[in-house]
C-alpha cells in the first residue's frame, strides 16, 4: 500500500539464570523488578514479541529453618502475573565425605534446561538475551550467532567470564545500567 511504512517484527527471547542474577542482586543490594526488566528489554530491542524463560533451583522443604513457600509464590507470580516460562527444580543434595568430616553439598545447575529451551525455540526468536556469566554458554552463543541470531549477554562484571563478554553481539553490566530495573531493597536473613 502506498504511503504506509512496513515494520519488521522483532522477536526476542530472554533466558534468565536466576543463580547468576542473584549474585548481581546481592552486589547491588536490591532485588530486580521483573516487570520493569521485561519492559526495559522490550523497549531496548524494539521487540514486537518478548518471551522470558526463568531458571531456578530451590531448597528441598525441611532443609531450611524457614519456609520455601514464598519462593513458590514468587514463581507463580512470574508465570501467571508476568507470563514468564518458569523452569524450576529441587536442589540436588550430595553427601560429601572428607578428612574434615561429612557435609552436604547442594547443586541446582540449570544450564542443560536453558540450552534445550534455547535450541527448541530458536525458530521463535531473532534475538536471544542471556542473563548469565557462565562461560559454558559460549558454544551455544556461537552456534546461535552462526545461525544468524543476534545474541546479547547481561551479567555483572565480577560474575561474567571474559569469553562470554566478548562472544555475543553485545555485553551489558547490569550493575551499570542507568535504566530503572530495580525494585525493593534486598533483605538479608539474620
PDB file of C-alpha atoms in Angstrom:
ATOM      1  CA  UNK A   1       0.000   0.000   0.000  1.00  0.00           C
ATOM      2  CA  UNK A   2       1.333   3.403  -0.971  1.00  0.00           C
ATOM      3  CA  UNK A   3       2.462   5.687   1.849  1.00  0.00           C
ATOM      4  CA  UNK A   4       2.389   3.001   4.505  1.00  0.00           C
ATOM      5  CA  UNK A   5       5.651   2.157   6.196  1.00  0.00           C
ATOM      6  CA  UNK A   6       6.369  -1.527   6.728  1.00  0.00           C
ATOM      7  CA  UNK A   7       7.547  -2.580  10.135  1.00  0.00           C
ATOM      8  CA  UNK A   8       9.724  -5.562  10.805  1.00  0.00           C
ATOM      9  CA  UNK A   9       8.717  -7.872  13.610  1.00  0.00           C
ATOM     10  CA  UNK A  10      11.479  -8.304  16.168  1.00  0.00           C
ATOM     11  CA  UNK A  11      11.042 -11.402  18.267  1.00  0.00           C
ATOM     12  CA  UNK A  12      13.128 -11.599  21.435  1.00  0.00           C
ATOM     13  CA  UNK A  13      13.629 -14.478  23.859  1.00  0.00           C
ATOM     14  CA  UNK A  14      15.244 -13.913  27.238  1.00  0.00           C
ATOM     15  CA  UNK A  15      16.928 -16.714  29.185  1.00  0.00           C
ATOM     16  CA  UNK A  16      17.479 -15.861  32.859  1.00  0.00           C
ATOM     17  CA  UNK A  17      19.837 -17.876  35.048  1.00  0.00           C
ATOM     18  CA  UNK A  18      18.415 -16.965  38.472  1.00  0.00           C
ATOM     19  CA  UNK A  19      21.564 -18.032  40.333  1.00  0.00           C
ATOM     20  CA  UNK A  20      23.685 -15.688  38.227  1.00  0.00           C
ATOM     21  CA  UNK A  21      21.245 -12.808  38.746  1.00  0.00           C
ATOM     22  CA  UNK A  22      21.231 -13.462  42.476  1.00  0.00           C
ATOM     23  CA  UNK A  23      24.915 -12.537  42.605  1.00  0.00           C
ATOM     24  CA  UNK A  24      24.191  -9.213  40.895  1.00  0.00           C
ATOM     25  CA  UNK A  25      21.276  -8.515  43.223  1.00  0.00           C
ATOM     26  CA  UNK A  26      23.486  -9.165  46.253  1.00  0.00           C
ATOM     27  CA  UNK A  27      26.130  -6.792  44.852  1.00  0.00           C
ATOM     28  CA  UNK A  28      23.500  -4.086  44.209  1.00  0.00           C
ATOM     29  CA  UNK A  29      21.667  -4.850  47.485  1.00  0.00           C
ATOM     30  CA  UNK A  30      18.401  -4.585  45.560  1.00  0.00           C
ATOM     31  CA  UNK A  31      16.008  -7.062  44.025  1.00  0.00           C
ATOM     32  CA  UNK A  32      15.109  -6.937  40.365  1.00  0.00           C
ATOM     33  CA  UNK A  33      11.668  -5.710  39.481  1.00  0.00           C
ATOM     34  CA  UNK A  34      10.925  -8.264  36.764  1.00  0.00           C
ATOM     35  CA  UNK A  35       8.047  -6.260  35.314  1.00  0.00           C
ATOM     36  CA  UNK A  36      10.380  -3.259  34.880  1.00  0.00           C
ATOM     37  CA  UNK A  37      13.092  -5.558  33.487  1.00  0.00           C
ATOM     38  CA  UNK A  38      10.674  -7.014  30.943  1.00  0.00           C
ATOM     39  CA  UNK A  39       9.569  -3.529  29.830  1.00  0.00           C
ATOM     40  CA  UNK A  40      13.181  -2.325  29.668  1.00  0.00           C
ATOM     41  CA  UNK A  41      14.148  -5.200  27.334  1.00  0.00           C
ATOM     42  CA  UNK A  42      11.051  -4.800  25.172  1.00  0.00           C
ATOM     43  CA  UNK A  43      11.854  -1.110  24.655  1.00  0.00           C
ATOM     44  CA  UNK A  44      15.627  -1.546  24.275  1.00  0.00           C
ATOM     45  CA  UNK A  45      15.259  -4.082  21.459  1.00  0.00           C
ATOM     46  CA  UNK A  46      12.019  -2.679  19.989  1.00  0.00           C
ATOM     47  CA  UNK A  47      10.550  -6.134  20.484  1.00  0.00           C
ATOM     48  CA  UNK A  48       7.179  -6.854  18.939  1.00  0.00           C
ATOM     49  CA  UNK A  49       7.216 -10.155  20.835  1.00  0.00           C
ATOM     50  CA  UNK A  50       9.113 -10.899  24.046  1.00  0.00           C
ATOM     51  CA  UNK A  51       9.283 -14.296  25.751  1.00  0.00           C
ATOM     52  CA  UNK A  52      11.087 -14.704  29.058  1.00  0.00           C
ATOM     53  CA  UNK A  53      12.375 -18.003  30.451  1.00  0.00           C
ATOM     54  CA  UNK A  54      13.395 -18.109  34.120  1.00  0.00           C
ATOM     55  CA  UNK A  55      15.546 -20.962  35.508  1.00  0.00           C
ATOM     56  CA  UNK A  56      15.981 -21.685  39.191  1.00  0.00           C
ATOM     57  CA  UNK A  57      16.625 -24.402  41.740  1.00  0.00           C
ATOM     58  CA  UNK A  58      15.114 -24.271  45.187  1.00  0.00           C
ATOM     59  CA  UNK A  59      15.897 -25.967  48.517  1.00  0.00           C
ATOM     60  CA  UNK A  60      14.059 -29.111  49.492  1.00  0.00           C
ATOM     61  CA  UNK A  61      11.312 -28.455  52.034  1.00  0.00           C
ATOM     62  CA  UNK A  62      12.582 -29.114  55.541  1.00  0.00           C
ATOM     63  CA  UNK A  63      16.236 -28.362  54.766  1.00  0.00           C
ATOM     64  CA  UNK A  64      15.978 -24.765  55.916  1.00  0.00           C
ATOM     65  CA  UNK A  65      14.879 -23.052  59.110  1.00  0.00           C
ATOM     66  CA  UNK A  66      12.462 -21.021  57.009  1.00  0.00           C
ATOM     67  CA  UNK A  67       9.589 -21.888  54.716  1.00  0.00           C
ATOM     68  CA  UNK A  68      10.219 -22.080  50.974  1.00  0.00           C
ATOM     69  CA  UNK A  69       6.580 -21.186  50.311  1.00  0.00           C
ATOM     70  CA  UNK A  70       7.350 -17.528  49.423  1.00  0.00           C
ATOM     71  CA  UNK A  71       9.729 -18.742  46.682  1.00  0.00           C
ATOM     72  CA  UNK A  72       6.947 -20.786  45.092  1.00  0.00           C
ATOM     73  CA  UNK A  73       4.548 -17.836  45.321  1.00  0.00           C
ATOM     74  CA  UNK A  74       7.167 -15.733  43.511  1.00  0.00           C
ATOM     75  CA  UNK A  75       7.477 -18.360  40.749  1.00  0.00           C
ATOM     76  CA  UNK A  76       3.686 -18.331  40.389  1.00  0.00           C
ATOM     77  CA  UNK A  77       3.758 -14.523  40.078  1.00  0.00           C
ATOM     78  CA  UNK A  78       6.402 -14.744  37.329  1.00  0.00           C
ATOM     79  CA  UNK A  79       4.371 -17.345  35.460  1.00  0.00           C
ATOM     80  CA  UNK A  80       0.813 -16.099  35.908  1.00  0.00           C
ATOM     81  CA  UNK A  81       1.421 -12.415  36.567  1.00  0.00           C
ATOM     82  CA  UNK A  82       4.159 -11.684  34.040  1.00  0.00           C
ATOM     83  CA  UNK A  83       3.775 -14.548  31.562  1.00  0.00           C
ATOM     84  CA  UNK A  84       7.268 -15.989  32.083  1.00  0.00           C
ATOM     85  CA  UNK A  85       8.077 -19.614  31.395  1.00  0.00           C
ATOM     86  CA  UNK A  86       9.437 -20.821  34.734  1.00  0.00           C
ATOM     87  CA  UNK A  87      11.698 -23.858  34.887  1.00  0.00           C
ATOM     88  CA  UNK A  88      12.463 -24.955  38.426  1.00  0.00           C
ATOM     89  CA  UNK A  89      13.809 -27.979  40.186  1.00  0.00           C
ATOM     90  CA  UNK A  90      14.708 -29.027  43.671  1.00  0.00           C
ATOM     91  CA  UNK A  91      18.349 -28.662  44.651  1.00  0.00           C
ATOM     92  CA  UNK A  92      20.171 -31.966  44.497  1.00  0.00           C
ATOM     93  CA  UNK A  93      21.711 -32.901  47.837  1.00  0.00           C
ATOM     94  CA  UNK A  94      25.038 -34.719  47.619  1.00  0.00           C
ATOM     95  CA  UNK A  95      26.791 -36.264  50.614  1.00  0.00           C
ATOM     96  CA  UNK A  96      30.455 -35.328  50.743  1.00  0.00           C
ATOM     97  CA  UNK A  97      32.910 -37.274  52.872  1.00  0.00           C
ATOM     98  CA  UNK A  98      36.381 -35.877  53.547  1.00  0.00           C
ATOM     99  CA  UNK A  99      39.110 -35.810  56.163  1.00  0.00           C
ATOM    100  CA  UNK A 100      37.408 -32.723  57.606  1.00  0.00           C
ATOM    101  CA  UNK A 101      34.145 -34.591  58.138  1.00  0.00           C
ATOM    102  CA  UNK A 102      30.854 -35.189  56.389  1.00  0.00           C
ATOM    103  CA  UNK A 103      28.799 -32.474  54.787  1.00  0.00           C
ATOM    104  CA  UNK A 104      26.003 -31.931  52.282  1.00  0.00           C
ATOM    105  CA  UNK A 105      26.647 -30.128  49.006  1.00  0.00           C
ATOM    106  CA  UNK A 106      23.652 -28.702  47.155  1.00  0.00           C
ATOM    107  CA  UNK A 107      23.660 -28.311  43.383  1.00  0.00           C
ATOM    108  CA  UNK A 108      20.994 -26.879  41.144  1.00  0.00           C
ATOM    109  CA  UNK A 109      22.592 -26.203  37.802  1.00  0.00           C
ATOM    110  CA  UNK A 110      20.052 -25.321  35.091  1.00  0.00           C
ATOM    111  CA  UNK A 111      22.435 -24.975  32.098  1.00  0.00           C
ATOM    112  CA  UNK A 112      21.048 -28.002  30.256  1.00  0.00           C
ATOM    113  CA  UNK A 113      17.443 -26.832  30.656  1.00  0.00           C
ATOM    114  CA  UNK A 114      18.373 -23.364  29.365  1.00  0.00           C
ATOM    115  CA  UNK A 115      20.195 -24.843  26.378  1.00  0.00           C
ATOM    116  CA  UNK A 116      17.315 -27.177  25.474  1.00  0.00           C
ATOM    117  CA  UNK A 117      14.768 -24.340  25.597  1.00  0.00           C
ATOM    118  CA  UNK A 118      17.062 -22.056  23.626  1.00  0.00           C
ATOM    119  CA  UNK A 119      17.555 -24.619  20.857  1.00  0.00           C
ATOM    120  CA  UNK A 120      13.988 -25.940  20.900  1.00  0.00           C
ATOM    121  CA  UNK A 121      12.503 -22.439  20.451  1.00  0.00           C
ATOM    122  CA  UNK A 122      15.148 -20.922  18.125  1.00  0.00           C
ATOM    123  CA  UNK A 123      12.678 -20.554  15.250  1.00  0.00           C
ATOM    124  CA  UNK A 124      10.564 -18.318  17.522  1.00  0.00           C
ATOM    125  CA  UNK A 125      13.079 -15.501  18.038  1.00  0.00           C
ATOM    126  CA  UNK A 126      15.503 -13.223  16.198  1.00  0.00           C
ATOM    127  CA  UNK A 127      17.376 -12.046  19.286  1.00  0.00           C
ATOM    128  CA  UNK A 128      18.464 -14.160  22.254  1.00  0.00           C
ATOM    129  CA  UNK A 129      19.296 -12.435  25.515  1.00  0.00           C
ATOM    130  CA  UNK A 130      21.128 -14.347  28.225  1.00  0.00           C
ATOM    131  CA  UNK A 131      21.243 -13.261  31.838  1.00  0.00           C
ATOM    132  CA  UNK A 132      24.245 -15.336  32.837  1.00  0.00           C
ATOM    133  CA  UNK A 133      28.003 -15.031  33.068  1.00  0.00           C
ATOM    134  CA  UNK A 134      28.779 -18.726  32.697  1.00  0.00           C
ATOM    135  CA  UNK A 135      31.432 -19.454  30.047  1.00  0.00           C
ATOM    136  CA  UNK A 136      29.761 -22.842  29.450  1.00  0.00           C
ATOM    137  CA  UNK A 137      27.246 -20.954  27.311  1.00  0.00           C
ATOM    138  CA  UNK A 138      29.870 -19.727  24.823  1.00  0.00           C
ATOM    139  CA  UNK A 139      29.385 -22.674  22.388  1.00  0.00           C
ATOM    140  CA  UNK A 140      25.618 -22.030  22.428  1.00  0.00           C
ATOM    141  CA  UNK A 141      26.156 -18.314  21.806  1.00  0.00           C
ATOM    142  CA  UNK A 142      28.490 -19.114  18.899  1.00  0.00           C
ATOM    143  CA  UNK A 143      26.015 -21.630  17.463  1.00  0.00           C
ATOM    144  CA  UNK A 144      23.190 -19.084  17.574  1.00  0.00           C
ATOM    145  CA  UNK A 145      25.320 -16.359  16.003  1.00  0.00           C
ATOM    146  CA  UNK A 146      26.336 -18.756  13.209  1.00  0.00           C
ATOM    147  CA  UNK A 147      22.605 -19.326  12.697  1.00  0.00           C
ATOM    148  CA  UNK A 148      22.110 -15.578  12.110  1.00  0.00           C
ATOM    149  CA  UNK A 149      20.677 -14.818  15.543  1.00  0.00           C
ATOM    150  CA  UNK A 150      21.699 -11.752  17.497  1.00  0.00           C
ATOM    151  CA  UNK A 151      22.885 -12.634  20.992  1.00  0.00           C
ATOM    152  CA  UNK A 152      23.314 -10.274  23.937  1.00  0.00           C
ATOM    153  CA  UNK A 153      24.716 -11.031  27.372  1.00  0.00           C
ATOM    154  CA  UNK A 154      23.637  -9.330  30.595  1.00  0.00           C
ATOM    155  CA  UNK A 155      25.587 -10.065  33.759  1.00  0.00           C
ATOM    156  CA  UNK A 156      27.785  -8.274  36.247  1.00  0.00           C
ATOM    157  CA  UNK A 157      31.494  -7.625  35.778  1.00  0.00           C
ATOM    158  CA  UNK A 158      32.569  -9.817  38.675  1.00  0.00           C
ATOM    159  CA  UNK A 159      30.278 -12.650  37.643  1.00  0.00           C
ATOM    160  CA  UNK A 160      30.812 -12.897  33.872  1.00  0.00           C
ATOM    161  CA  UNK A 161      33.553 -14.771  32.080  1.00  0.00           C
ATOM    162  CA  UNK A 162      35.674 -12.734  29.689  1.00  0.00           C
ATOM    163  CA  UNK A 163      34.899 -15.247  26.907  1.00  0.00           C
ATOM    164  CA  UNK A 164      31.174 -14.741  27.263  1.00  0.00           C
ATOM    165  CA  UNK A 165      31.514 -10.944  27.497  1.00  0.00           C
ATOM    166  CA  UNK A 166      33.153 -10.870  24.052  1.00  0.00           C
ATOM    167  CA  UNK A 167      31.378 -13.859  22.480  1.00  0.00           C
ATOM    168  CA  UNK A 168      27.998 -12.256  21.822  1.00  0.00           C
ATOM    169  CA  UNK A 169      26.884  -9.230  19.845  1.00  0.00           C
ATOM    170  CA  UNK A 170      26.992  -7.127  22.985  1.00  0.00           C
ATOM    171  CA  UNK A 171      27.614  -7.305  26.709  1.00  0.00           C
ATOM    172  CA  UNK A 172      25.916  -5.206  29.377  1.00  0.00           C
ATOM    173  CA  UNK A 173      26.874  -4.978  33.031  1.00  0.00           C
ATOM    174  CA  UNK A 174      23.524  -4.927  34.795  1.00  0.00           C
ATOM    175  CA  UNK A 175      25.026  -3.117  37.759  1.00  0.00           C
ATOM    176  CA  UNK A 176      25.867  -0.189  35.487  1.00  0.00           C
ATOM    177  CA  UNK A 177      22.551   0.130  33.655  1.00  0.00           C
ATOM    178  CA  UNK A 178      21.075   3.582  34.121  1.00  0.00           C
ATOM    179  CA  UNK A 179      17.530   2.415  33.354  1.00  0.00           C
ATOM    180  CA  UNK A 180      15.333   1.622  36.332  1.00  0.00           C
ATOM    181  CA  UNK A 181      15.127  -2.176  36.539  1.00  0.00           C
ATOM    182  CA  UNK A 182      15.451  -2.411  40.305  1.00  0.00           C
ATOM    183  CA  UNK A 183      12.806  -2.972  42.932  1.00  0.00           C
ATOM    184  CA  UNK A 184      12.887  -3.256  46.685  1.00  0.00           C
ATOM    185  CA  UNK A 185      15.993  -3.387  48.860  1.00  0.00           C
ATOM    186  CA  UNK A 186      17.480  -6.823  49.409  1.00  0.00           C
ATOM    187  CA  UNK A 187      16.839  -8.044  52.940  1.00  0.00           C
ATOM    188  CA  UNK A 188      19.276 -10.497  54.454  1.00  0.00           C
ATOM    189  CA  UNK A 189      18.175 -13.276  56.763  1.00  0.00           C
ATOM    190  CA  UNK A 190      19.564 -12.987  60.261  1.00  0.00           C
TER     191      UNK A 190
END
